[in-house]
């Protein structure tokens, strides 16, 4: 079965944790099993067989869409900011 998942983190440069939100599962695999160029925050098409990842394919469109949405939100927040309420001494 094919799902979308995000590379949440890489631990000690050895293990990668992928989150598949639609089924509420977390998968850990060896970094060497990731496609070349993979980095945290990237989205993938993940094919599962039972509870095993059979294949990973980069989902560049979703990765770009999410990055753009986050950047837009940060820009809006910065524009609304009136500075800190705390005074420096």
mmCIF file of C-alpha atoms in Angstrom, residues 6-79:
data_model
loop_
_atom_site.group_PDB
_atom_site.id
_atom_site.type_symbol
_atom_site.label_atom_id
_atom_site.label_comp_id
_atom_site.label_asym_id
_atom_site.label_seq_id
_atom_site.Cartn_x
_atom_site.Cartn_y
_atom_site.Cartn_z
ATOM 1 C CA UNK A 6 8.022 12.775 5.989
ATOM 2 C CA UNK A 7 11.628 12.232 7.041
ATOM 3 C CA UNK A 8 11.312 13.521 10.599
ATOM 4 C CA UNK A 9 14.862 13.071 11.832
ATOM 5 C CA UNK A 10 18.205 11.378 11.354
ATOM 6 C CA UNK A 11 19.713 10.052 14.580
ATOM 7 C CA UNK A 12 23.503 9.843 14.977
ATOM 8 C CA UNK A 13 23.857 9.874 11.179
ATOM 9 C CA UNK A 14 22.830 6.196 11.186
ATOM 10 C CA UNK A 15 19.070 5.889 11.578
ATOM 11 C CA UNK A 16 16.231 7.713 9.825
ATOM 12 C CA UNK A 17 12.758 8.128 11.285
ATOM 13 C CA UNK A 18 9.866 8.458 8.837
ATOM 14 C CA UNK A 19 6.409 9.544 9.977
ATOM 15 C CA UNK A 20 3.328 8.370 8.091
ATOM 16 C CA UNK A 21 0.580 10.537 9.566
ATOM 17 C CA UNK A 22 -2.367 9.075 7.658
ATOM 18 C CA UNK A 23 -1.926 5.729 9.427
ATOM 19 C CA UNK A 24 -0.282 7.125 12.569
ATOM 20 C CA UNK A 25 2.894 5.097 12.252
ATOM 21 C CA UNK A 26 6.602 5.790 12.686
ATOM 22 C CA UNK A 27 9.248 3.770 10.860
ATOM 23 C CA UNK A 28 12.972 3.613 11.586
ATOM 24 C CA UNK A 29 15.426 2.484 8.939
ATOM 25 C CA UNK A 30 19.111 2.671 8.163
ATOM 26 C CA UNK A 31 20.208 5.930 6.507
ATOM 27 C CA UNK A 32 21.774 3.904 3.678
ATOM 28 C CA UNK A 33 18.242 2.851 2.645
ATOM 29 C CA UNK A 34 17.219 6.458 1.914
ATOM 30 C CA UNK A 35 17.385 7.817 -1.640
ATOM 31 C CA UNK A 36 20.477 9.944 -2.367
ATOM 32 C CA UNK A 37 19.989 13.587 -1.407
ATOM 33 C CA UNK A 38 17.466 12.859 1.349
ATOM 34 C CA UNK A 39 17.321 15.309 4.236
ATOM 35 C CA UNK A 40 15.104 16.022 7.217
ATOM 36 C CA UNK A 41 11.751 17.538 6.292
ATOM 37 C CA UNK A 42 11.571 15.865 2.881
ATOM 38 C CA UNK A 43 8.395 14.035 1.863
ATOM 39 C CA UNK A 44 8.302 10.595 0.269
ATOM 40 C CA UNK A 45 5.908 8.190 -1.359
ATOM 41 C CA UNK A 46 6.266 5.114 0.840
ATOM 42 C CA UNK A 47 5.171 1.674 -0.254
ATOM 43 C CA UNK A 48 4.442 -0.700 2.617
ATOM 44 C CA UNK A 49 4.021 -4.432 2.735
ATOM 45 C CA UNK A 50 2.655 -5.346 6.138
ATOM 46 C CA UNK A 51 4.756 -3.304 8.552
ATOM 47 C CA UNK A 52 7.841 -3.109 6.299
ATOM 48 C CA UNK A 53 8.876 -0.324 3.941
ATOM 49 C CA UNK A 54 9.261 -1.833 0.482
ATOM 50 C CA UNK A 55 10.153 1.328 -1.451
ATOM 51 C CA UNK A 56 10.760 5.060 -0.981
ATOM 52 C CA UNK A 57 10.368 7.682 -3.689
ATOM 53 C CA UNK A 58 10.976 11.390 -3.163
ATOM 54 C CA UNK A 59 7.862 13.569 -3.352
ATOM 55 C CA UNK A 60 9.510 16.812 -4.442
ATOM 56 C CA UNK A 61 6.208 18.594 -5.122
ATOM 57 C CA UNK A 62 4.885 18.083 -1.580
ATOM 58 C CA UNK A 63 8.274 18.959 -0.067
ATOM 59 C CA UNK A 64 8.315 22.253 -1.994
ATOM 60 C CA UNK A 65 4.660 22.992 -1.163
ATOM 61 C CA UNK A 66 5.227 22.470 2.576
ATOM 62 C CA UNK A 67 8.427 24.560 2.570
ATOM 63 C CA UNK A 68 6.602 27.413 0.775
ATOM 64 C CA UNK A 69 3.643 27.260 3.190
ATOM 65 C CA UNK A 70 5.969 27.417 6.206
ATOM 66 C CA UNK A 71 7.890 30.348 4.707
ATOM 67 C CA UNK A 72 4.630 32.225 4.046
ATOM 68 C CA UNK A 73 3.501 31.664 7.635
ATOM 69 C CA UNK A 74 6.843 32.897 9.005
ATOM 70 C CA UNK A 75 6.655 35.991 6.793
ATOM 71 C CA UNK A 76 3.132 36.784 8.078
ATOM 72 C CA UNK A 77 4.239 36.296 11.684
ATOM 73 C CA UNK A 78 7.268 38.556 11.225
ATOM 74 C CA UNK A 79 5.108 41.248 9.640
#
